[in-house]
């Protein structure tokens, strides 16, 4: 029955048809309202009443799964609402049920910065690892008594943030990179499970997070539709959910059977809640669907029992889950444990064991990565594992091939765990054909024919040719990817084409492209060429951290790049740093320090920087356009007691301020810690505002 309603109210084409008919209906209704003069109620009052009724019935239908009126009756109310709104567009509100049909397509997804980062979870795979997690937490809390937890099914969908202002849904965003996501408000409003207005009065801002997903039946139905329409099938429910949400035309999203479960509330203390179980109850009271299998656990024994129970029910659930999320319940303990860079210390995902299947190893391909590493990839007879077709598996390196004694034609056991790349567990030796040939690693780089070498003690074979096209292609792909400068329209396929036609060899060449060159290539038109040039132009002034991450230096991801940005103010300062200075930075390990200095002091790295500069790239220190410190230039001096110098700089930048090292005319504030000397004196002479550490913290609202 649920499906019927989704299709009836939210089918894209059907809805547009309905809209046309409703204009006629509206005219008739207007006539009725104004001339027959039999209604005592104004359009505004009736709309408010209809909104209330429709919200109530949608809640009963979607969230409680217990409707009290027939579909036809709901239909009639909905039509009446559409008709009145068509006649009085000025009375349409943000929480009107008519938002459910989607509305006009968007030109692009707007970026939204999350007020609080959207974290990910560390995984554990066994009872032992779960107990390690609990013991670590217990130790660091010096907690004698049992810690209590909340266990929640881990749905495999897409994390989404919902923002309600005074009870009305005003914004929804994807997780994105955890810091910045995409505005998918119009798309999310089409999901029947998600209330447009909370059922409990909540004044001010409420941020809820949860998972948007497709259940098993919805996924199967969607793929049947895709097939019938001759479109590509979705590999799994997760991809289908992501593809359905990231639709610029919300009417398309409206036609997809998406569902939602809320699992987190930001700042529960603001609602006088003491922990996760209370937050889940509160979310339920607000009318948000919370997974009914979520349950409190008094200790780790109860957590283990909950896991076994969930695993036993997994197959029978109407949606896919890939494990159980275990969260320490008490907010006070969560706060004391805090977070690492990407995940909290107070929660983990306990994943189900991987699904496995056997299949034939048909061939091996050798891929050359960004850093020259040659990775063997198994080409398998396609096989379905846990609902996903697997035809490739990583073989890691030569040692791994030897250890597993893999031969072409072997029958192998393959496993897939969540998002992880499938891998070969072992060979079924009993099934080995007598003529099975051993796998040999290539003697030369499969891309450029250059020499391959292993690092001392390492297992990885690398191509040492800095001009190797495969490496350059990967480097370019990384540079333009979301992990890098996120240049729209510049994916691996386009880059392959640009490299193949000699238009691009290195990063700097991207900035020298012009649209006529592009437009002459297969598959490109004037419009798409101009759009790409514009996107590349927009990436000419990247913030320092992004640029560092985009360079693809080994062991330097987003987190390290941010640490580097916080420490060095400019690219030049970073490029000049020696090993010792790098190692002194919080968050930079030995391996990263080595590869950073190798990069910036090596010829190739230097040439690259000179080249991108010559091409017009100006890297800027990340500054924000809002925050309490916008327009201020801050110097820190003396020793700080509440935070490290790097933290202080980061906080100042996050607050929109600029941080510099020396006191000069431009400086507006000097934050003086203990034993401040010359800089403080100079600041006094120049009449610059001087702040104590505490005053600074207050200024940024800490
Ligand atoms: S809590 C700070 N709870 O798993 C904690 N996440 O690996 C952040 N997920 O991105 C997440 N069910 O998409 C949480 N009950 C649940 C979840 C859940 C699924 C997903 C979510 C998140 C990912 C983390």
XYZ file of C-alpha atoms and ligand atoms in Angstrom:
726
model
C 0.000 0.000 0.000
C 2.908 2.341 0.753
C 4.116 1.949 -2.801
C 0.747 2.915 -4.215
C 0.773 6.224 -2.446
C 4.320 7.077 -3.364
C 3.602 6.466 -7.015
C 0.302 8.295 -6.937
C 1.505 11.412 -5.185
C 5.068 11.577 -6.222
C 5.446 10.153 -9.725
C 7.204 12.975 -11.618
C 5.238 12.965 -14.874
C 1.969 12.137 -13.161
C 2.477 15.046 -10.826
C 3.020 17.505 -13.641
C -0.209 16.238 -15.242
C -1.986 16.619 -11.942
C -0.758 20.204 -11.722
C -2.396 21.116 -15.013
C -5.697 19.564 -14.012
C -5.527 21.286 -10.664
C -5.401 24.689 -12.301
C -8.787 23.920 -13.830
C -10.011 22.579 -10.530
C -8.717 25.693 -8.853
C -10.696 27.922 -11.171
C -13.834 25.961 -10.373
C -13.075 26.172 -6.672
C -12.460 29.905 -6.840
C -15.812 30.348 -8.487
C -17.285 28.293 -5.703
C -15.538 30.270 -2.979
C -16.199 33.760 -4.249
C -19.538 33.615 -5.941
C -21.463 30.862 -4.239
C -20.296 32.425 -0.988
C -21.267 29.395 1.015
C -17.989 28.932 2.802
C -17.386 30.653 6.049
C -13.691 29.874 5.969
C -11.054 31.921 4.142
C -8.653 30.197 1.754
C -5.906 30.891 4.266
C -7.742 29.188 7.094
C -8.729 26.213 4.979
C -5.128 25.822 3.780
C -3.856 25.821 7.336
C -6.441 23.203 8.211
C -5.562 21.054 5.192
C -1.860 21.288 5.963
C -2.548 20.096 9.493
C -4.703 17.207 8.303
C -2.270 16.121 5.600
C 0.723 16.281 7.975
C -1.158 14.173 10.480
C -2.226 11.562 7.934
C 1.219 11.429 6.296
C 2.762 10.842 9.741
C 0.294 8.048 10.475
C 0.920 6.550 7.077
C 4.697 6.820 6.702
C 6.077 6.877 10.213
C 3.536 4.883 12.212
C 2.527 2.707 9.267
C -1.049 2.945 10.607
C -3.260 5.124 8.378
C -6.761 5.967 9.527
C -8.191 7.167 6.239
C -8.356 5.533 2.832
C -5.918 6.508 0.101
C -8.774 8.057 -1.868
C -9.709 10.352 0.993
C -6.115 11.478 1.431
C -6.023 12.041 -2.303
C -9.050 14.327 -2.166
C -7.574 16.461 0.626
C -4.309 16.725 -1.260
C -6.069 17.802 -4.456
C -7.983 20.443 -2.572
C -4.759 21.815 -1.129
C -3.119 21.915 -4.568
C -6.137 23.680 -6.016
C -6.215 26.406 -3.379
C -2.464 26.916 -3.609
C -2.670 27.189 -7.387
C -5.198 29.985 -6.957
C -3.272 31.646 -4.103
C 0.436 31.084 -4.721
C 1.195 33.725 -2.056
C -0.211 31.369 0.585
C 2.190 28.483 -0.161
C 4.358 27.855 2.928
C 7.735 26.138 3.259
C 6.093 23.255 5.102
C 3.196 22.795 2.686
C 2.601 19.131 1.759
C 2.676 20.290 -1.868
C 6.473 20.518 -1.447
C 6.368 16.720 -1.619
C 5.936 16.777 -5.393
C 9.354 18.280 -6.002
C 8.964 21.580 -7.821
C 11.225 23.076 -10.465
C 14.628 21.627 -11.382
C 17.675 23.335 -9.849
C 20.559 24.758 -11.908
C 23.141 23.219 -9.544
C 23.653 21.986 -5.992
C 24.519 24.779 -3.586
C 27.285 23.965 -1.122
C 26.478 24.083 2.565
C 29.035 24.109 5.335
C 27.993 21.894 8.250
C 27.890 23.817 11.491
C 29.254 20.727 13.227
C 31.316 18.274 11.166
C 29.503 15.123 10.044
C 31.765 12.410 11.341
C 32.258 8.876 10.186
C 32.691 5.772 12.350
C 35.589 3.428 12.981
C 34.801 -0.203 12.244
C 35.196 -3.277 14.430
C 34.734 -6.766 13.068
C 34.586 -9.046 16.100
C 33.500 -9.283 19.698
C 37.151 -8.939 20.703
C 37.516 -5.669 18.820
C 34.274 -4.377 20.286
C 35.567 -5.143 23.790
C 38.849 -3.393 22.939
C 36.846 -0.318 22.002
C 34.874 -0.485 25.246
C 38.012 -1.034 27.332
C 39.801 1.865 25.695
C 36.869 4.114 26.457
C 36.593 2.791 30.043
C 40.285 3.334 30.653
C 40.352 6.825 29.318
C 37.272 7.680 31.376
C 38.727 5.937 34.431
C 35.260 4.486 34.766
C 34.865 1.678 37.256
C 31.155 1.015 36.804
C 29.663 -0.365 33.592
C 29.181 2.050 30.746
C 25.797 1.814 29.036
C 25.352 1.923 25.295
C 22.772 2.283 22.570
C 22.857 -0.283 19.764
C 21.367 0.739 16.403
C 21.102 -1.109 13.099
C 23.585 0.336 10.629
C 21.688 1.047 7.445
C 23.539 1.191 4.200
C 22.351 4.414 2.632
C 23.320 8.047 2.675
C 23.891 10.277 5.696
C 21.768 13.409 5.565
C 21.443 16.438 7.829
C 18.025 18.018 8.385
C 17.678 21.515 9.769
C 14.456 22.666 11.371
C 13.878 26.269 12.372
C 11.025 26.771 14.821
C 9.762 23.337 13.855
C 9.799 23.826 10.068
C 12.211 21.948 7.809
C 14.296 24.701 6.210
C 17.349 22.902 4.894
C 18.710 19.442 4.156
C 22.251 18.601 3.128
C 24.356 15.610 2.162
C 27.378 14.695 4.251
C 29.810 15.613 1.471
C 33.346 15.538 2.822
C 32.055 15.853 6.375
C 32.672 19.607 6.487
C 30.814 20.800 3.405
C 27.885 19.037 1.776
C 25.304 19.820 -0.873
C 21.939 21.455 -0.398
C 19.327 18.821 -1.209
C 16.389 20.526 0.530
C 13.976 20.235 -2.397
C 14.874 16.578 -2.930
C 14.548 15.657 0.742
C 11.148 17.307 1.035
C 9.790 14.701 -1.377
C 10.575 11.890 1.087
C 7.315 11.015 2.808
C 9.029 9.747 5.996
C 10.556 13.143 6.694
C 8.230 15.595 8.427
C 8.097 19.065 6.902
C 6.964 20.296 10.299
C 7.868 18.731 13.647
C 5.065 17.304 15.746
C 6.421 18.826 18.920
C 6.899 22.495 19.344
C 10.606 23.206 19.186
C 11.688 26.805 19.079
C 14.941 27.787 17.455
C 17.189 25.505 15.478
C 17.137 21.730 15.560
C 19.633 19.666 13.582
C 18.855 16.016 13.066
C 20.937 13.504 11.187
C 20.027 10.171 9.757
C 20.172 7.811 6.839
C 18.232 8.063 3.599
C 17.896 4.619 2.068
C 15.914 2.379 -0.264
C 14.404 -0.762 1.168
C 14.893 -4.087 -0.614
C 11.515 -3.958 -2.366
C 11.987 -0.333 -3.416
C 15.411 -1.145 -4.827
C 14.119 -4.116 -6.822
C 11.216 -2.042 -8.142
C 13.483 0.850 -9.146
C 15.832 -1.475 -11.020
C 12.882 -3.074 -12.818
C 11.834 0.422 -13.923
C 15.390 1.246 -14.992
C 15.564 -1.943 -17.011
C 12.199 -1.316 -18.670
C 13.369 2.183 -19.601
C 16.598 0.775 -21.043
C 18.637 2.589 -18.401
C 21.645 1.324 -16.491
C 20.865 -0.687 -13.338
C 22.015 0.452 -9.902
C 24.643 -1.862 -8.410
C 23.181 -1.725 -4.891
C 20.583 0.089 -2.787
C 23.166 2.540 -1.528
C 24.097 3.729 -5.033
C 20.428 3.883 -5.931
C 19.718 6.071 -2.890
C 22.643 8.363 -3.687
C 21.667 8.594 -7.348
C 18.072 9.361 -6.399
C 18.969 12.154 -4.002
C 21.572 13.779 -6.236
C 19.015 14.657 -8.885
C 18.855 18.290 -9.868
C 15.216 17.734 -10.751
C 13.465 17.031 -7.434
C 10.481 15.584 -9.329
C 12.751 12.653 -10.251
C 13.607 12.161 -6.573
C 9.894 12.303 -5.793
C 9.368 9.263 -8.008
C 11.945 7.185 -6.101
C 10.879 5.103 -3.087
C 13.283 6.701 -0.612
C 12.942 6.233 3.147
C 14.607 7.724 6.200
C 15.623 6.863 9.759
C 16.970 9.526 12.126
C 19.853 8.476 14.377
C 21.368 11.622 15.825
C 20.452 14.990 17.243
C 23.001 17.777 17.372
C 23.592 19.366 20.778
C 21.079 17.286 22.758
C 21.928 19.324 25.867
C 20.055 22.244 24.327
C 16.898 20.185 24.722
C 17.808 19.093 28.252
C 18.630 15.564 27.057
C 21.377 13.544 28.700
C 22.278 11.042 26.072
C 21.622 9.091 22.912
C 18.645 7.057 24.135
C 16.914 10.236 25.274
C 17.785 11.898 21.971
C 16.205 9.030 20.031
C 13.049 9.309 22.134
C 12.970 13.063 21.549
C 13.402 12.606 17.774
C 10.493 10.154 17.857
C 8.353 12.692 19.707
C 9.238 15.208 17.023
C 7.676 12.880 14.459
C 10.917 11.734 12.896
C 11.139 8.014 12.166
C 13.684 6.252 14.388
C 14.630 2.655 13.719
C 12.494 0.573 16.104
C 15.306 -1.953 16.493
C 17.529 0.618 18.215
C 17.920 -0.357 21.837
C 19.679 0.592 25.034
C 22.275 -1.866 26.373
C 23.319 -1.766 30.012
C 26.806 -3.162 29.354
C 28.959 -4.831 26.687
C 27.290 -8.199 27.369
C 23.994 -6.698 26.299
C 25.692 -5.153 23.249
C 26.965 -8.574 22.176
C 23.500 -10.077 22.640
C 21.980 -7.250 20.598
C 24.481 -7.908 17.814
C 23.733 -11.640 17.690
C 20.053 -10.886 17.667
C 20.376 -8.354 14.855
C 22.558 -10.704 12.790
C 19.913 -13.409 13.125
C 17.183 -11.064 11.884
C 19.228 -9.467 9.134
C 17.910 -11.538 6.237
C 14.282 -10.944 7.222
C 14.546 -7.183 7.531
C 12.879 -5.216 4.725
C 16.076 -3.148 4.216
C 19.778 -3.924 4.015
C 22.002 -3.382 7.009
C 25.745 -3.892 7.133
C 26.267 -3.957 10.865
C 25.313 -2.388 14.152
C 26.345 1.019 15.455
C 27.337 1.006 19.124
C 27.228 4.368 20.901
C 28.069 5.217 24.484
C 24.766 6.527 25.778
C 25.698 9.253 28.261
C 26.343 12.636 26.697
C 28.710 13.596 29.503
C 30.913 10.580 28.715
C 30.742 11.292 24.976
C 31.971 14.808 25.627
C 34.842 13.617 27.782
C 35.964 11.111 25.168
C 35.676 13.559 22.294
C 36.535 12.949 18.680
C 39.458 12.022 16.497
C 39.855 13.763 13.168
C 37.085 11.858 11.404
C 35.342 9.718 13.972
C 34.156 9.905 17.560
C 35.877 7.959 20.341
C 32.478 7.137 21.825
C 30.970 5.119 19.001
C 31.939 2.368 16.548
C 30.353 0.448 13.722
C 30.398 -3.286 14.393
C 30.288 -4.700 10.902
C 28.835 -8.058 9.912
C 31.318 -10.523 8.479
C 31.876 -10.041 4.786
C 29.819 -11.921 2.264
C 31.777 -14.418 0.183
C 31.402 -16.384 -3.040
C 33.586 -18.514 -5.315
C 34.357 -17.715 -8.926
C 37.054 -18.117 -11.610
C 40.145 -15.960 -11.960
C 40.190 -15.139 -15.670
C 43.039 -12.675 -16.023
C 45.178 -10.114 -14.250
C 45.510 -6.455 -15.133
C 48.266 -4.191 -13.865
C 47.269 -0.692 -12.861
C 49.719 2.122 -12.404
C 48.713 4.447 -9.585
C 49.369 8.125 -8.986
C 52.575 7.441 -7.148
C 53.786 4.878 -9.671
C 52.748 1.840 -7.623
C 51.886 -1.077 -9.896
C 48.903 -2.945 -8.489
C 47.714 -6.266 -9.848
C 43.942 -6.459 -10.269
C 42.150 -9.779 -10.644
C 39.641 -9.982 -13.481
C 36.990 -12.421 -12.326
C 34.095 -14.279 -13.860
C 31.306 -11.925 -12.681
C 29.618 -13.206 -9.525
C 26.890 -11.851 -7.259
C 28.074 -11.215 -3.685
C 25.680 -9.733 -1.163
C 23.563 -8.186 -3.904
C 26.482 -6.685 -5.859
C 28.053 -8.014 -9.048
C 31.779 -8.407 -8.543
C 34.090 -8.751 -11.550
C 37.354 -7.299 -10.214
C 39.292 -7.739 -7.001
C 42.466 -6.156 -5.733
C 45.515 -8.386 -5.422
C 47.512 -5.742 -3.517
C 51.033 -6.724 -4.624
C 53.362 -9.462 -5.738
C 53.936 -10.888 -2.257
C 50.229 -11.328 -1.867
C 50.006 -13.227 -5.173
C 52.836 -15.514 -4.034
C 51.402 -16.027 -0.575
C 48.082 -17.051 -2.008
C 49.719 -19.023 -4.814
C 47.299 -17.706 -7.409
C 47.234 -19.108 -10.946
C 45.210 -18.102 -13.974
C 42.089 -20.254 -14.235
C 41.961 -20.907 -10.498
C 38.686 -21.034 -8.635
C 38.958 -18.457 -5.879
C 36.982 -17.449 -2.787
C 36.135 -13.744 -3.053
C 34.827 -11.538 -0.280
C 33.233 -8.147 -0.118
C 32.868 -6.139 3.077
C 30.728 -3.033 2.838
C 32.303 -0.370 0.671
C 35.685 -2.033 0.665
C 37.129 -3.200 -2.675
C 36.476 -6.938 -3.061
C 39.412 -9.207 -2.334
C 40.485 -12.778 -2.900
C 40.541 -14.765 0.343
C 42.084 -17.972 -0.977
C 42.402 -20.403 -3.835
C 40.279 -23.540 -3.862
C 43.273 -25.718 -4.740
C 41.131 -28.825 -5.253
C 39.549 -27.157 -8.264
C 42.793 -26.075 -9.949
C 42.928 -27.067 -13.639
C 46.122 -29.017 -14.445
C 47.335 -26.403 -16.932
C 46.822 -23.367 -14.657
C 49.642 -20.890 -15.246
C 51.343 -18.955 -12.473
C 50.867 -15.181 -12.410
C 53.888 -13.114 -13.314
C 54.481 -9.504 -12.469
C 55.405 -7.313 -15.431
C 59.075 -6.507 -15.959
C 58.423 -3.013 -17.246
C 55.770 -0.412 -16.560
C 52.626 -1.427 -18.447
C 51.989 2.227 -19.230
C 55.334 3.727 -20.253
C 57.641 0.720 -20.471
C 59.893 2.310 -17.843
C 61.879 0.360 -15.281
C 60.100 -0.958 -12.195
C 61.733 -1.150 -8.798
C 60.855 -2.062 -5.245
C 61.669 0.144 -2.312
C 63.929 -1.420 0.235
C 61.940 -3.762 2.442
C 58.746 -2.867 0.601
C 56.458 -5.134 -1.381
C 55.272 -2.507 -3.823
C 56.638 -2.368 -7.333
C 56.924 1.182 -8.620
C 57.483 2.866 -11.933
C 60.155 5.499 -11.367
C 59.470 7.516 -14.517
C 58.050 10.883 -13.455
C 56.665 11.393 -16.963
C 54.793 8.053 -17.018
C 51.397 8.813 -18.629
C 49.448 6.473 -16.340
C 50.865 8.199 -13.264
C 50.195 11.626 -14.715
C 46.647 10.618 -15.521
C 46.056 9.430 -11.944
C 47.694 12.558 -10.589
C 45.436 14.722 -12.743
C 42.375 12.691 -11.787
C 43.184 13.133 -8.125
C 43.870 16.827 -8.573
C 40.445 17.413 -10.144
C 38.540 14.984 -7.893
C 36.514 15.771 -4.783
C 39.576 14.921 -2.680
C 41.412 17.625 -4.616
C 40.096 20.841 -6.158
C 36.755 19.294 -7.135
C 36.650 20.583 -10.708
C 33.229 19.811 -12.137
C 33.236 17.929 -15.431
C 36.865 16.881 -15.193
C 36.644 13.186 -14.417
C 38.930 10.357 -15.418
C 37.256 9.886 -18.828
C 37.722 13.500 -19.935
C 41.253 13.560 -18.600
C 42.126 10.381 -20.463
C 40.955 12.089 -23.636
C 42.894 15.282 -22.918
C 46.053 13.309 -22.197
C 45.601 11.064 -25.233
C 45.325 14.079 -27.532
C 48.373 15.693 -25.990
C 46.438 18.687 -24.704
C 47.411 18.029 -21.119
C 50.494 16.435 -19.608
C 50.604 17.895 -16.151
C 48.470 19.883 -13.746
C 49.571 23.292 -15.019
C 48.430 22.412 -18.549
C 44.862 22.293 -17.300
C 44.994 26.016 -16.655
C 46.243 26.685 -20.161
C 43.395 24.899 -21.937
C 41.051 26.988 -24.016
C 37.566 26.178 -25.124
C 38.276 25.915 -28.864
C 40.700 23.055 -28.188
C 38.142 21.232 -26.118
C 35.253 21.855 -28.465
C 37.169 20.144 -31.253
C 37.283 16.851 -29.332
C 34.801 14.021 -29.732
C 31.826 14.318 -27.437
C 32.410 17.975 -26.617
C 30.367 20.947 -27.735
C 30.826 24.659 -27.350
C 28.697 24.721 -24.235
C 30.365 21.845 -22.407
C 33.799 23.166 -23.366
C 32.989 26.633 -22.030
C 31.581 25.126 -18.833
C 34.765 23.156 -18.188
C 36.992 26.162 -18.831
C 34.884 28.112 -16.400
C 35.162 25.358 -13.787
C 38.947 25.265 -14.210
C 39.116 29.048 -13.933
C 37.131 28.877 -10.721
C 39.857 26.587 -9.344
C 42.582 29.174 -9.913
C 42.583 30.471 -6.339
C 42.343 27.369 -4.197
C 42.675 27.611 -0.428
C 46.042 26.341 0.765
C 44.826 23.118 2.433
C 42.828 22.062 -0.622
C 45.716 22.739 -2.920
C 48.090 20.719 -0.750
C 45.634 17.808 -0.660
C 45.142 18.072 -4.431
C 48.859 17.654 -5.121
C 48.555 14.000 -4.189
C 51.714 13.829 -2.100
C 51.979 10.359 -0.579
C 50.582 10.092 2.973
C 49.102 13.589 2.765
C 45.317 13.581 2.830
C 42.833 16.219 3.790
C 43.572 16.031 7.515
C 47.333 16.397 7.151
C 46.805 19.148 4.580
C 44.702 21.091 7.067
C 47.352 20.634 9.752
C 49.921 21.989 7.303
C 47.731 24.953 6.430
C 47.281 25.747 10.096
C 50.978 25.744 10.678
C 52.341 27.382 7.550
C 50.569 30.431 6.348
C 51.738 30.243 2.766
C 52.736 27.685 0.190
C 56.228 29.193 0.151
C 56.649 28.658 3.879
C 55.566 25.048 3.486
C 57.822 24.482 0.496
C 60.807 25.844 2.457
C 60.184 23.763 5.584
C 62.652 21.076 6.550
C 61.958 17.638 7.952
C 62.387 18.769 11.535
C 59.851 21.562 11.309
C 57.386 19.245 9.581
C 57.775 16.564 12.220
C 57.074 19.062 14.985
C 53.554 19.620 13.646
C 50.690 17.842 15.342
C 49.180 15.413 12.846
C 52.255 15.029 10.625
C 53.977 11.657 10.955
C 57.389 10.497 9.796
C 56.161 9.076 6.491
C 54.219 12.212 5.633
C 57.137 14.458 6.626
C 59.429 12.438 4.362
C 57.226 12.579 1.335
C 56.397 16.257 1.845
C 60.011 17.316 1.942
C 60.858 14.938 -0.898
C 58.110 16.566 -2.946
C 58.941 20.194 -2.254
C 62.708 19.789 -2.370
C 62.713 17.479 -5.399
C 63.035 18.769 -8.955
C 59.656 17.474 -10.107
C 57.772 19.122 -7.243
C 59.564 22.441 -7.675
C 58.981 22.423 -11.400
C 55.304 21.695 -10.821
C 54.894 24.639 -8.449
C 56.727 27.029 -10.775
C 54.644 25.785 -13.647
C 51.238 26.199 -11.958
C 52.219 29.671 -10.792
C 53.224 30.610 -14.297
C 49.822 29.342 -15.440
C 48.155 31.866 -13.137
C 47.315 29.805 -10.066
C 47.397 31.810 -6.844
C 47.027 29.717 -3.723
C 45.366 31.610 -0.908
C 45.360 30.980 2.800
C 41.828 29.788 3.616
C 39.804 32.664 4.971
C 36.128 32.701 5.682
C 33.596 35.315 4.710
C 31.673 35.183 7.959
C 32.440 34.778 11.624
C 33.263 37.034 14.563
C 36.787 37.771 13.325
C 36.030 38.799 9.741
C 38.160 41.781 8.798
C 40.552 41.240 11.682
C 44.223 40.360 11.423
C 45.563 38.554 14.450
C 49.015 37.859 15.849
C 49.595 35.309 18.619
C 52.503 35.823 20.944
C 53.749 34.379 24.214
C 52.861 30.890 25.423
C 49.226 29.884 25.420
C 47.763 27.689 28.118
C 44.330 26.597 26.858
C 45.399 25.506 23.400
C 48.399 25.013 21.192
C 49.518 27.760 18.852
C 48.269 25.775 15.861
C 44.859 25.330 17.438
C 44.649 29.018 18.169
C 45.500 29.867 14.564
C 42.934 27.413 13.306
C 40.240 28.850 15.578
C 41.056 32.370 14.448
C 40.811 31.366 10.787
C 37.607 29.465 11.394
C 36.233 32.628 12.908
C 36.959 34.430 9.653
C 40.159 36.167 10.781
C 43.566 36.322 9.158
C 46.574 35.182 11.108
C 50.002 36.648 10.528
C 53.349 36.193 12.223
C 54.626 39.734 12.682
C 53.091 42.839 14.249
C 52.647 45.548 11.646
C 50.232 48.236 10.467
C 47.737 45.685 9.124
C 47.399 43.864 12.436
C 44.218 44.632 14.353
C 44.556 42.322 17.385
C 47.427 40.782 19.299
C 46.641 37.836 21.536
C 49.270 37.810 24.264
C 49.945 34.669 26.281
C 52.417 34.218 29.105
C 55.838 35.827 28.800
C 54.958 37.790 25.685
C 57.869 40.030 24.761
C 58.839 42.108 21.764
C 55.658 41.658 19.755
C 53.518 42.759 22.678
C 55.665 45.838 23.158
C 55.459 46.732 19.493
C 51.660 46.221 19.557
C 51.410 48.678 22.464
C 53.460 51.222 20.540
C 51.182 50.909 17.538
C 48.051 51.126 19.665
C 46.810 47.711 18.520
C 44.093 46.021 20.587
C 45.639 43.485 22.936
C 43.653 40.454 24.056
C 44.329 37.863 26.713
C 43.876 34.239 25.714
C 40.523 34.176 27.549
C 39.316 37.337 25.843
C 40.195 35.820 22.497
C 38.220 32.668 23.297
C 35.245 34.744 24.366
C 35.471 36.772 21.181
C 35.148 33.636 19.061
C 32.309 32.384 21.212
C 34.089 29.574 23.015
S 26.163 7.791 13.760
C 29.262 10.535 15.064
N 24.302 5.966 13.530
O 27.352 5.117 8.977
C 28.529 9.388 14.541
N 25.655 6.401 11.634
O 30.390 5.149 9.123
C 28.142 9.503 13.116
N 25.083 5.095 9.651
O 28.051 8.319 7.764
C 27.246 8.498 12.567
N 23.394 4.005 10.549
O 25.831 7.268 7.113
C 25.301 6.611 12.912
N 22.599 4.415 13.470
C 23.586 5.061 12.862
C 23.908 4.809 11.507
C 24.971 5.507 10.929
C 24.103 4.194 9.449
C 26.059 5.525 8.640
C 26.143 7.023 8.452
C 27.569 7.386 8.685
C 28.264 6.086 8.556
C 29.471 6.106 9.471
